PDB file of C-alpha atoms in Angstrom:
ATOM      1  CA  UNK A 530     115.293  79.775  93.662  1.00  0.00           C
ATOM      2  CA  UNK A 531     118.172  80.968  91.505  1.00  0.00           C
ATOM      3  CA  UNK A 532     121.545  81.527  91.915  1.00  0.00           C
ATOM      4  CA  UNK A 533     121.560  78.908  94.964  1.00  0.00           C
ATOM      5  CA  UNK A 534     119.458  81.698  96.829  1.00  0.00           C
ATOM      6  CA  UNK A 535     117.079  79.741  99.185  1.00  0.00           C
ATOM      7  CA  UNK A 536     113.935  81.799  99.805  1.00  0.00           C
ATOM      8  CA  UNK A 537     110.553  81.130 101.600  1.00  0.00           C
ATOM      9  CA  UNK A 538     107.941  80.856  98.807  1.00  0.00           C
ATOM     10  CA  UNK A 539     105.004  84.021  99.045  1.00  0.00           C
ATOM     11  CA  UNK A 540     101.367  82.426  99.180  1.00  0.00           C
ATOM     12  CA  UNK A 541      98.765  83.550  96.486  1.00  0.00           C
ATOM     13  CA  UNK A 542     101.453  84.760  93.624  1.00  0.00           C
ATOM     14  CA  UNK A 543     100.124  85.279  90.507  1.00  0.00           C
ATOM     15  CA  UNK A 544     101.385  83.017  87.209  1.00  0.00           C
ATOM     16  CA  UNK A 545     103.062  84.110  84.385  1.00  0.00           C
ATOM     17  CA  UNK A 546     101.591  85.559  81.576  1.00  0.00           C
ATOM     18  CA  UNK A 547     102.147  88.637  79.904  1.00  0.00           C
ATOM     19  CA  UNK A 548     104.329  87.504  76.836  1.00  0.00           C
ATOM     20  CA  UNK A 549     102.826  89.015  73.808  1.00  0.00           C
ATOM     21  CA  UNK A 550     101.771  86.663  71.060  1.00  0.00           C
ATOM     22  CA  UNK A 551     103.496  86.605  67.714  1.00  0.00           C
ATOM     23  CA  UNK A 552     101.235  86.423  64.468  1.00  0.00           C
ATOM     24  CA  UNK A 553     102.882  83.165  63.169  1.00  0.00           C
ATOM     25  CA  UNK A 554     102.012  84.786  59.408  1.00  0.00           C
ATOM     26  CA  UNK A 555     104.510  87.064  59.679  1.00  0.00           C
ATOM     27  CA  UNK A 556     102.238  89.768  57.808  1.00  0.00           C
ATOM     28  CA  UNK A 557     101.578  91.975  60.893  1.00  0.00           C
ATOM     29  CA  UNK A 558     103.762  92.451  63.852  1.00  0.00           C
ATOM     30  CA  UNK A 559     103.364  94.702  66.451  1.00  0.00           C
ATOM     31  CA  UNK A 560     105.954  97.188  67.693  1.00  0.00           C
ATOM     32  CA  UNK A 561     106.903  94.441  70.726  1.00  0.00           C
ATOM     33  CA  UNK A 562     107.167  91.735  68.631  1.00  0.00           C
ATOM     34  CA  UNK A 563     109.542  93.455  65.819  1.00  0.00           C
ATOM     35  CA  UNK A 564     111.513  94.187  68.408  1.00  0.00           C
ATOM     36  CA  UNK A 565     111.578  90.616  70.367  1.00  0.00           C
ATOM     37  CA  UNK A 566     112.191  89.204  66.929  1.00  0.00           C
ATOM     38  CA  UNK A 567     114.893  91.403  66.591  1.00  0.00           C
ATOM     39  CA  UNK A 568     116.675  91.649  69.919  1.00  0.00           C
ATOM     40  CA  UNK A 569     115.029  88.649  71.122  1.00  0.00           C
ATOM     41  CA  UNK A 570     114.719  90.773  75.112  1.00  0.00           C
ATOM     42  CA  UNK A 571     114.113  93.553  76.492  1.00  0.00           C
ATOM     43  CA  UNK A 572     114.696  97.013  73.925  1.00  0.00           C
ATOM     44  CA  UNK A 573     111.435  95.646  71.441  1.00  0.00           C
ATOM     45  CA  UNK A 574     109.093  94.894  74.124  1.00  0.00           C
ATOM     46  CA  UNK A 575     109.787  98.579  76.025  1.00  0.00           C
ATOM     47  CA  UNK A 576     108.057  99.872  72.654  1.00  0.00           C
ATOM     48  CA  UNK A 577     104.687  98.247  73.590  1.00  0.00           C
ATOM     49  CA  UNK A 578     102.939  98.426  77.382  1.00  0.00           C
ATOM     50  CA  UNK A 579     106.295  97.418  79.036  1.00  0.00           C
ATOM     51  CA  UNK A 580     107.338 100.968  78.328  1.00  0.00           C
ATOM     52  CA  UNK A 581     105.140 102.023  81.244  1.00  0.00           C
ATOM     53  CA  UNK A 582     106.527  99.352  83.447  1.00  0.00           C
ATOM     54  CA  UNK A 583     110.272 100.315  83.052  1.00  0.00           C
ATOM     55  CA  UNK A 584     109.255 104.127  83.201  1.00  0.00           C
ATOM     56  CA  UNK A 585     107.760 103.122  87.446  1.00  0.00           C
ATOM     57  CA  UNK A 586     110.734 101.197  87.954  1.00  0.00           C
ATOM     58  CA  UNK A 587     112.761 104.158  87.044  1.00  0.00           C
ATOM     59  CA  UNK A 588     110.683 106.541  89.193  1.00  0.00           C
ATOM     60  CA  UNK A 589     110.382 103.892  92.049  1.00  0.00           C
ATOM     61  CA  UNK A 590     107.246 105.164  92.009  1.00  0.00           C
ATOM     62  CA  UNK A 591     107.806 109.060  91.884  1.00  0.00           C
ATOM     63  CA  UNK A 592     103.868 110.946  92.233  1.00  0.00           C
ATOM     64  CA  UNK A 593     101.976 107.702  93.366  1.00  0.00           C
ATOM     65  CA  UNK A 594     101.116 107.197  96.864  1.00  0.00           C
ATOM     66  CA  UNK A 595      99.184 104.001  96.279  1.00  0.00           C
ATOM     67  CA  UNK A 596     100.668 100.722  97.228  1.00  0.00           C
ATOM     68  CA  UNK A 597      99.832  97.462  95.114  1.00  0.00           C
ATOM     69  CA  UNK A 598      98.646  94.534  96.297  1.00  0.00           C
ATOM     70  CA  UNK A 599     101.437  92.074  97.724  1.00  0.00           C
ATOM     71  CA  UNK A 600     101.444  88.556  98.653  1.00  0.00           C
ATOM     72  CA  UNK A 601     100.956  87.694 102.652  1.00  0.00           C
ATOM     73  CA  UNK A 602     103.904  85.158 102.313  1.00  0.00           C
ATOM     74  CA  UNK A 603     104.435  82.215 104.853  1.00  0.00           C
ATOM     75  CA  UNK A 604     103.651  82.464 108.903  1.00  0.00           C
ATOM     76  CA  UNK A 605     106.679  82.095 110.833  1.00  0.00           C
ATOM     77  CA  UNK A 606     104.989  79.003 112.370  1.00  0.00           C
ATOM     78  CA  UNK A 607     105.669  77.560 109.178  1.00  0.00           C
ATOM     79  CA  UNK A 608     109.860  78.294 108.956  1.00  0.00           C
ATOM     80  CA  UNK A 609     110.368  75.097 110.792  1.00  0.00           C
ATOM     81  CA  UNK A 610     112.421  74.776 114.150  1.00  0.00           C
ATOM     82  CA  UNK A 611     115.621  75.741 112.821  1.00  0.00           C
ATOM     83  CA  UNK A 612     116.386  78.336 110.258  1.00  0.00           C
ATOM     84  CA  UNK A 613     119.902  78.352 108.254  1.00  0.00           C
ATOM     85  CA  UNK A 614     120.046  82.051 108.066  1.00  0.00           C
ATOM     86  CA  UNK A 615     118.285  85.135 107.936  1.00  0.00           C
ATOM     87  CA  UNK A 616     115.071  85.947 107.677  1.00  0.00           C
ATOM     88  CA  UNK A 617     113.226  89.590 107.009  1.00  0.00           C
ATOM     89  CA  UNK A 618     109.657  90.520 108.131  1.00  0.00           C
ATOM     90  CA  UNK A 619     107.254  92.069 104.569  1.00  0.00           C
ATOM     91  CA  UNK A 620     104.621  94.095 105.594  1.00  0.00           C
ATOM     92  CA  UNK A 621     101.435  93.832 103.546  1.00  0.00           C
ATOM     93  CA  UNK A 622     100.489  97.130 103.390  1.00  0.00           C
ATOM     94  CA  UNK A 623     102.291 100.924 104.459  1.00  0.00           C
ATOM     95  CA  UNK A 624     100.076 100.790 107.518  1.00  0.00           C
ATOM     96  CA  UNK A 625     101.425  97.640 108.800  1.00  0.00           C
ATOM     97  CA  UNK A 626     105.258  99.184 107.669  1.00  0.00           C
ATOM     98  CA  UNK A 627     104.556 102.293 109.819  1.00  0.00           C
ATOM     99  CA  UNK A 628     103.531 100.546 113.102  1.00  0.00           C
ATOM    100  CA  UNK A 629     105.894  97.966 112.931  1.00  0.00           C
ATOM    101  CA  UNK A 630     108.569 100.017 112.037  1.00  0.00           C
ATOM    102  CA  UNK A 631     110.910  98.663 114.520  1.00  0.00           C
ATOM    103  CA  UNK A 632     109.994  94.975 113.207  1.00  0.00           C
ATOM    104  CA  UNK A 633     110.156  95.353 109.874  1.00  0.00           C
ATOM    105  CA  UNK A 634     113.764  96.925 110.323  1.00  0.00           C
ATOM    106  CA  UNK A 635     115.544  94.112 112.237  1.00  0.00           C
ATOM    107  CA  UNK A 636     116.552  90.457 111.141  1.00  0.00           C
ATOM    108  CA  UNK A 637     115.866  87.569 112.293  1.00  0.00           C
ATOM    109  CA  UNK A 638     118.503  84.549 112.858  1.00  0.00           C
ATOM    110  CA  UNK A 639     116.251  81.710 114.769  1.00  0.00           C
ATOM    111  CA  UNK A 640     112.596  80.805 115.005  1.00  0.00           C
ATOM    112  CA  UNK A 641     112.462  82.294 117.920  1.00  0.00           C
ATOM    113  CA  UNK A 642     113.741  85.643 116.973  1.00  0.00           C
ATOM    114  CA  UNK A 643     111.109  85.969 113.961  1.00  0.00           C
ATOM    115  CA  UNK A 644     108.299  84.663 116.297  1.00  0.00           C
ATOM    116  CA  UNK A 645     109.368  87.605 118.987  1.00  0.00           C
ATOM    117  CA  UNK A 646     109.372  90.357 116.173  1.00  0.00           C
ATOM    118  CA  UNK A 647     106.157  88.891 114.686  1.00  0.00           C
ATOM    119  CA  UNK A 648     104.657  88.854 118.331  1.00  0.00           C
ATOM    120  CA  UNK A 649     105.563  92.774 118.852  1.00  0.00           C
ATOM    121  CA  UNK A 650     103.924  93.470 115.808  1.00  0.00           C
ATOM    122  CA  UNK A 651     100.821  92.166 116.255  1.00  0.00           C
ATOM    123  CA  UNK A 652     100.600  93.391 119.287  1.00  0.00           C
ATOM    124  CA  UNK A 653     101.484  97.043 118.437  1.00  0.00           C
ATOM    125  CA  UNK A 654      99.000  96.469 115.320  1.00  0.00           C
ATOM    126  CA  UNK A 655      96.009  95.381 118.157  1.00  0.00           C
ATOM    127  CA  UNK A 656      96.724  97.813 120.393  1.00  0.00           C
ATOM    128  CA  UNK A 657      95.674 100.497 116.757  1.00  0.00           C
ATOM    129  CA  UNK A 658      92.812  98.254 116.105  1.00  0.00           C
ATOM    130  CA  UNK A 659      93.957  97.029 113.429  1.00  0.00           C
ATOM    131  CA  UNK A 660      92.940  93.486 111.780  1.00  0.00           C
ATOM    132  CA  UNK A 661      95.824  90.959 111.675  1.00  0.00           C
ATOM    133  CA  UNK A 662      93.809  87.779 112.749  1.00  0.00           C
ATOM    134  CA  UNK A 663      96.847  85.817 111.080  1.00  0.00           C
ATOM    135  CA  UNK A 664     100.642  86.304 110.815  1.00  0.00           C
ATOM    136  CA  UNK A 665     100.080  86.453 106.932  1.00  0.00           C
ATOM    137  CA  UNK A 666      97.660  89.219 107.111  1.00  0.00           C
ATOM    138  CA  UNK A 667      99.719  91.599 107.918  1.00  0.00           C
ATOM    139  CA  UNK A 668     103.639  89.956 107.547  1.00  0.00           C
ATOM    140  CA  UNK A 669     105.483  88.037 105.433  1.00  0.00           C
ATOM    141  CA  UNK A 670     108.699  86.461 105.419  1.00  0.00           C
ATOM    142  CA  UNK A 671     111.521  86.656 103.217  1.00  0.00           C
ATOM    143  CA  UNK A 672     114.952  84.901 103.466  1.00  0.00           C
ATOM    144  CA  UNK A 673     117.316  87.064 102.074  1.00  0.00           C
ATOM    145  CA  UNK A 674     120.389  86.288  99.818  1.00  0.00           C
ATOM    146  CA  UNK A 675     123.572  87.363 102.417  1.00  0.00           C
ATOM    147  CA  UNK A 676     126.864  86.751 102.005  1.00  0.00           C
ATOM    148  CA  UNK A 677     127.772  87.086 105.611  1.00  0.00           C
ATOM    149  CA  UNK A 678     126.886  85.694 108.603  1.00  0.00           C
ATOM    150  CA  UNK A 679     123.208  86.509 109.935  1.00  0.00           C
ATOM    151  CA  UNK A 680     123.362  89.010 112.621  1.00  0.00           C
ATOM    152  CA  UNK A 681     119.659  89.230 114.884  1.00  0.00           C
ATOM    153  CA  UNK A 682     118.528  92.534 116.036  1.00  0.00           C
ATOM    154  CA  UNK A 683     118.392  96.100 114.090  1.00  0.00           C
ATOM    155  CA  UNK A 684     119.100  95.506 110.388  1.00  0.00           C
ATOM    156  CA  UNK A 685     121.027  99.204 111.340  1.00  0.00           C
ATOM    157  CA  UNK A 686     121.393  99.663 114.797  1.00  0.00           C
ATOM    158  CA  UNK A 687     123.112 103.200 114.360  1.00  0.00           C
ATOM    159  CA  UNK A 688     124.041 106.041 112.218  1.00  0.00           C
ATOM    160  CA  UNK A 689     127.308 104.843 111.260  1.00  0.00           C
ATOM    161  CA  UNK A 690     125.835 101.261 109.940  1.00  0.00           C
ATOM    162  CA  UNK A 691     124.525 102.971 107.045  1.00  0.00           C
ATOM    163  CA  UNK A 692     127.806 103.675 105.232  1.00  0.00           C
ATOM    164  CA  UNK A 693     127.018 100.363 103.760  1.00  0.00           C
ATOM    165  CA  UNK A 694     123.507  99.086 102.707  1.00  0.00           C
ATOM    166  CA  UNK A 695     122.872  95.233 103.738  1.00  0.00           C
ATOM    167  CA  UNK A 696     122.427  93.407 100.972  1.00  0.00           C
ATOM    168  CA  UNK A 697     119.379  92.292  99.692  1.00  0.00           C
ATOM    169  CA  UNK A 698     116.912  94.067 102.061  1.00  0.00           C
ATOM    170  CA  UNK A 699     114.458  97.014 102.766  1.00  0.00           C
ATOM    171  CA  UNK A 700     115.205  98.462 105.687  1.00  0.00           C
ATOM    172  CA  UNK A 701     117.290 101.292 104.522  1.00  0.00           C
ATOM    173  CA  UNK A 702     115.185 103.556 103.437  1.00  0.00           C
ATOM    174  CA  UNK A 703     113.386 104.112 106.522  1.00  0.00           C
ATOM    175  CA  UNK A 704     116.171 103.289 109.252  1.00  0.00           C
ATOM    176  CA  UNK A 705     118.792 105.326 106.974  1.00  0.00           C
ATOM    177  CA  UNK A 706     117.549 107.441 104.396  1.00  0.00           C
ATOM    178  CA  UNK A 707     113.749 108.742 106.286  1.00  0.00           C
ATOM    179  CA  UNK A 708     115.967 109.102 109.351  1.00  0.00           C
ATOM    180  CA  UNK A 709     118.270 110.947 108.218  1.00  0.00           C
ATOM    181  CA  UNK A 710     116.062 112.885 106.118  1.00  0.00           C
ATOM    182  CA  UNK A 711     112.701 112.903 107.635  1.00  0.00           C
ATOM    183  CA  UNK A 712     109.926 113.593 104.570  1.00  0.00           C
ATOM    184  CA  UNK A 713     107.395 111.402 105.918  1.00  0.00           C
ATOM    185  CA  UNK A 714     105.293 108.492 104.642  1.00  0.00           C
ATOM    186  CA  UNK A 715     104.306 111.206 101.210  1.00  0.00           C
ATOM    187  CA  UNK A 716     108.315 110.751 100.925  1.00  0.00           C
ATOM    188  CA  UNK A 717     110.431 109.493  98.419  1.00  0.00           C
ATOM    189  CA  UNK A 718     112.227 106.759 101.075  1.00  0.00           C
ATOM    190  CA  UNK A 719     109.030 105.423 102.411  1.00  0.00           C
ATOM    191  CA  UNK A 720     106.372 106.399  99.696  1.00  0.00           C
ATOM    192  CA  UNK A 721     108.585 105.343  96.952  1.00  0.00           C
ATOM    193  CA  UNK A 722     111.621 103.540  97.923  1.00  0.00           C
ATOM    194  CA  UNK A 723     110.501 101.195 100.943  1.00  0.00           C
ATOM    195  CA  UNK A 724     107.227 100.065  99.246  1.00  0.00           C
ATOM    196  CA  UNK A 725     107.989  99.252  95.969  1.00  0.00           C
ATOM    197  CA  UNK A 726     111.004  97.326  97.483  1.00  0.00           C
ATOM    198  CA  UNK A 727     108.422  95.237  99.999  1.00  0.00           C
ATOM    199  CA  UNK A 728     106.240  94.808  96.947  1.00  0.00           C
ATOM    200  CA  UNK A 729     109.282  93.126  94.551  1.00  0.00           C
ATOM    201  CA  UNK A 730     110.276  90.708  97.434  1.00  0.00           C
ATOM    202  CA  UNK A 731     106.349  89.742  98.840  1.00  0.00           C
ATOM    203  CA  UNK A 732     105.409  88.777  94.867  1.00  0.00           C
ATOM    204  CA  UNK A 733     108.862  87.837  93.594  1.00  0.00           C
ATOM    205  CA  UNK A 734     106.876  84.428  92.280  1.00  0.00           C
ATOM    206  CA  UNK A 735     105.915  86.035  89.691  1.00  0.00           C
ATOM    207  CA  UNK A 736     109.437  86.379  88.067  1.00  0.00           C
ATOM    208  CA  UNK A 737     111.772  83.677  87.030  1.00  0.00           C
ATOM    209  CA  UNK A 738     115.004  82.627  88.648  1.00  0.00           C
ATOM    210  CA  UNK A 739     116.883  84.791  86.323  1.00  0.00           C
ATOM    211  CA  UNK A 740     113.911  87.818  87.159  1.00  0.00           C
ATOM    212  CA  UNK A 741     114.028  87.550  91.051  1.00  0.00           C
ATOM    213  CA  UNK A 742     118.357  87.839  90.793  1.00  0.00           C
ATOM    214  CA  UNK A 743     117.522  91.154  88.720  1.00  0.00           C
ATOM    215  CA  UNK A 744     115.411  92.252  91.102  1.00  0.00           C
ATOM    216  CA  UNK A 745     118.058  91.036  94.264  1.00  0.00           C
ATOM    217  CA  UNK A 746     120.493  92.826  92.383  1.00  0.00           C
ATOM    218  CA  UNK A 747     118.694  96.553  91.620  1.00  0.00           C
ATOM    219  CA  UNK A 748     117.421  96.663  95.126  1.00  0.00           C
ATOM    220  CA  UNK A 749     120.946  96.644  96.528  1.00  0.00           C
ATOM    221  CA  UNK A 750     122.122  98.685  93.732  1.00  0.00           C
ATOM    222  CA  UNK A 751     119.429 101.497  94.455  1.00  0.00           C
ATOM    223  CA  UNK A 752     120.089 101.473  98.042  1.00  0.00           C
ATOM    224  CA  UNK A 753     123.888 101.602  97.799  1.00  0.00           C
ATOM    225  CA  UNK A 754     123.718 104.788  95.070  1.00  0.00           C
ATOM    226  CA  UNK A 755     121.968 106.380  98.445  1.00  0.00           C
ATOM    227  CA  UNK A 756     124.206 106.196 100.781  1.00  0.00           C
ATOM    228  CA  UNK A 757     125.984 109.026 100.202  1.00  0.00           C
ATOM    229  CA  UNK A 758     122.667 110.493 100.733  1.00  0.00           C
ATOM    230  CA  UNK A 759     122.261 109.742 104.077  1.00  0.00           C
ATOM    231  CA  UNK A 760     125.473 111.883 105.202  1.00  0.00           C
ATOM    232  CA  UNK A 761     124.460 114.843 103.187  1.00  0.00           C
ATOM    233  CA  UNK A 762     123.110 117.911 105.038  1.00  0.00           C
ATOM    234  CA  UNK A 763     120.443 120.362 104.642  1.00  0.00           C
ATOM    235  CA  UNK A 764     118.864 118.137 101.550  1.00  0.00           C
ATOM    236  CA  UNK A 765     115.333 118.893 100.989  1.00  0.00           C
ATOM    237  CA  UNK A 766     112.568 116.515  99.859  1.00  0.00           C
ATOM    238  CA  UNK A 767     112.605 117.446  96.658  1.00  0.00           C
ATOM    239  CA  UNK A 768     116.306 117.372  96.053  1.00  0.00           C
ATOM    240  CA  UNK A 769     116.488 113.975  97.794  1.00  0.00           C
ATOM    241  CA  UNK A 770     113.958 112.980  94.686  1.00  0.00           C
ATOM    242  CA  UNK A 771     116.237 114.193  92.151  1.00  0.00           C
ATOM    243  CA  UNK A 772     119.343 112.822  93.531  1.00  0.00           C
ATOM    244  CA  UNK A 773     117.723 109.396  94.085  1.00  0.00           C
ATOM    245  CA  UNK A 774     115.747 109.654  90.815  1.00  0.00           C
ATOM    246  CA  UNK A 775     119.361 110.143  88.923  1.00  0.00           C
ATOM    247  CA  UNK A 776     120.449 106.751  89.864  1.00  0.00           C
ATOM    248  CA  UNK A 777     118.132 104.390  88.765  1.00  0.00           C
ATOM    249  CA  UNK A 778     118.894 103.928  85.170  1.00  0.00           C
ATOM    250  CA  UNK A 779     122.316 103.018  86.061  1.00  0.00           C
ATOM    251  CA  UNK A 780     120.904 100.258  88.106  1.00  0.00           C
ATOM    252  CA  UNK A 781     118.159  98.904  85.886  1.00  0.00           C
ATOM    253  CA  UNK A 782     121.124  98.415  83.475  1.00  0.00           C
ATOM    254  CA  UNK A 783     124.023  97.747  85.295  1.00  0.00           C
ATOM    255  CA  UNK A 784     127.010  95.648  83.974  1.00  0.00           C
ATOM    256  CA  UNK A 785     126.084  91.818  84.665  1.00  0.00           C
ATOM    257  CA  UNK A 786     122.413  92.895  85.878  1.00  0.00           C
ATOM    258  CA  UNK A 787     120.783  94.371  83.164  1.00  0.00           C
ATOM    259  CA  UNK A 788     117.080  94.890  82.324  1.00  0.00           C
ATOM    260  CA  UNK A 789     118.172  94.320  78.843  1.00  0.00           C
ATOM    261  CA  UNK A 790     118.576  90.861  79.468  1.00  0.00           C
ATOM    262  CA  UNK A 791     114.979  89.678  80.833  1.00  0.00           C
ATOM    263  CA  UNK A 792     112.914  87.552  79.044  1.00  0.00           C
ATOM    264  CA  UNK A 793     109.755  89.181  77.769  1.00  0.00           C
ATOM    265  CA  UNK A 794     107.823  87.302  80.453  1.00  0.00           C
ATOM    266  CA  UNK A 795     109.787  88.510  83.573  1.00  0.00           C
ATOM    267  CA  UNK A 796     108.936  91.811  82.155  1.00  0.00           C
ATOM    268  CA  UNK A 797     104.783  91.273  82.330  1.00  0.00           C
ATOM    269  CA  UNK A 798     105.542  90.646  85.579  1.00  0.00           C
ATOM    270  CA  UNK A 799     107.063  93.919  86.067  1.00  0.00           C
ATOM    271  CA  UNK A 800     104.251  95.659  84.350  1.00  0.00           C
ATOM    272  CA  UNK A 801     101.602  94.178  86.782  1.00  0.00           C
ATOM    273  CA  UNK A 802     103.718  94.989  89.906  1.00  0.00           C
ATOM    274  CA  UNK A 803     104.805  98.389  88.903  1.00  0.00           C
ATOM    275  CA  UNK A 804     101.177  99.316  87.253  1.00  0.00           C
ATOM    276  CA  UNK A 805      99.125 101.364  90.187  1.00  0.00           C
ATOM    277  CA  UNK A 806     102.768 103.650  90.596  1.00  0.00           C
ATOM    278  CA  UNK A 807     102.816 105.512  86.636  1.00  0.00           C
ATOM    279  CA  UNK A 808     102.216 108.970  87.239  1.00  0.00           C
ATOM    280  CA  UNK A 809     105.263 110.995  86.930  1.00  0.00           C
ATOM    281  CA  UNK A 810     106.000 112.407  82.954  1.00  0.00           C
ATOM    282  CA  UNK A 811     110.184 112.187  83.703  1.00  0.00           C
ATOM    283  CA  UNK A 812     109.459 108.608  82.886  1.00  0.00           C
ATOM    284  CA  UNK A 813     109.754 109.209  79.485  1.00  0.00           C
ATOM    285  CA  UNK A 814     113.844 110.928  79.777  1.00  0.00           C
ATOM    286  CA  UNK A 815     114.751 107.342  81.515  1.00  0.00           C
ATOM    287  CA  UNK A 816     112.663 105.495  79.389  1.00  0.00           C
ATOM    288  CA  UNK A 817     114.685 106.698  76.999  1.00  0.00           C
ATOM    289  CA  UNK A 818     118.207 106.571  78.193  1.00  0.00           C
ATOM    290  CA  UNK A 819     117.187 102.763  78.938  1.00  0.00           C
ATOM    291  CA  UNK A 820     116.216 102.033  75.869  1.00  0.00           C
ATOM    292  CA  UNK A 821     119.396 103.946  74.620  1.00  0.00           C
ATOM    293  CA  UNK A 822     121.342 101.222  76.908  1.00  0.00           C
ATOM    294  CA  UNK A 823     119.364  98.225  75.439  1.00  0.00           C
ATOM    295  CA  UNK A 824     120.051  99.741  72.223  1.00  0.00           C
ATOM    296  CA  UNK A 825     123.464 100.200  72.338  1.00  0.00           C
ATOM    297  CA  UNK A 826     123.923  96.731  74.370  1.00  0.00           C
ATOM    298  CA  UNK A 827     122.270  94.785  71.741  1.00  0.00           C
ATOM    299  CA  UNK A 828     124.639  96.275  68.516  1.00  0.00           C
ATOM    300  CA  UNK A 829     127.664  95.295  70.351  1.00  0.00           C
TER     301      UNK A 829
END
């Protein structure tokens, strides 16, 4: 992986693809290409069918309830006896998310901590009926990128562990954010935020180094512009989607981290991720202030 970040590969990821072709002629070029030509990244190929993609990454999904499909990732069988760090449970689907809440919410430091979580969650998933005849059909695993010591148990054991999101993970938005503001699984922190978060990690093989440490970095990011969220009071569904919504463009494009930067092929990845979540027409404002950023970034 990237950046020295040692990860546990997802099964079934799809390959690259997704770079438009240039007409070697030179006569014709598409919108895209004029741009990649131009700013050889990100700002041309936002003209063309990226434009979609960036506008769901903006919304984190904002009016979809449909979750994509996601790589099942490794079985914990397969970690091997000793692991040198943490390790995060992916659900599949929102099902498996909802009944393995506690699960999918704690880390994992050993073998035998993942293969106790994973245990509790397929039994709590049999005891619903539903199918997980293997670990990967309903979890994943993921070894995040930490910079401290792992620590087993609840990813957030308490209230007060929120005032700082843990880097590179999910669990926020449902042991912080839902909890402290309870919209449900039609919500923005589990509709939205905690799905399209499990979906970047279970099919980051699709991206490049440099793709998956964009993708590290704006999940942090994202999660760290909401905790101030999680301590406000009487905040209604609705507002929490506007006040989330207002940060993402500053994370998409931070300093160091930027969407501007990724190769045209990280960004077909993004479009066949982020696909099944374009519904919402506020897309188009951040599209815009995005490609306002890329804009400006590239004349400099």
């Amino acid at each position: 992986m990237g950046d020295g970040v040692s990860e546990v590969p997802g099964s079934g990821a799809l390959s690259g693809g997704g770079a438009t072709e240039v007409a070697e002629g030179g006569e014709k070029v598409s919108e895209g290409n004029r741009g990649a030509r131009e700013g050889g990244s990100v700002g041309a190929v936002l003209r063309c069918s990226l434009k979609s993609a960036l506008a769901a990454m903006l919304l984190l999904s904002i009016g979809c309830t449909d979750a994509p499909a996601s790589d099942a990732g490794v079985p914990v069988d397969d970690l091997g006896p000793e692991l040198a760090g943490a390790v995060a449970l992916i659900p599949t689907s929102p099902e498996v998310a909802a009944v393995c809440a506690s699960e999918v919410t704690s880390t994992a430091c050993t073998t035998r901590d993942a293969a106790a979580l994973v245990a509790r969650c397929r039994a709590r998933l049999s005891a619903r009926g539903i199918p997980c005849a293997t670990t990967a059909d309903c979890l994943g695993t993921y070894r995040p990128s930490r910079p401290v010591a792992c620590r087993a148990g609840a990813t957030y054991p308490d209230r007060a562990s929120c005032a700082e999101a843990v880097e590179d993970d999910c669990a926020f938005y449902r042991a912080c954010l839902d909890a402290a503001h309870p919209c449900g699984d039609e919500g923005y922190a589990l509709a939205f935020g905690e799905r399209l978060c499990n979906a970047f990690i279970a099919r980051r093989e699709e991206f490049s180094p440099a793709g998956q440490a964009w993708l590290r970095g704006v999940r942090t990011c994202l999660q760290r512009s909401l905790v101030p969220l999680v301590g406000a009071s009487a905040l209604s569904c609705e507002a929490l989607v506007d006040a989330a919504y207002a940060s993402h463009a500053g994370c998409y494009t931070a300093p160091g981290n930027s969407v501007c930067a990724l190769p045209p092929a990280d960004l077909g990845a993004l479009t066949r991720v982020l696909a099944p979540w374009l519904r919402d027409p506020r897309a188009l404002r951040q599209i815009g202030e995005v490609l306002r950023s890329c804009s400006d970034a590239g004349a400099r």
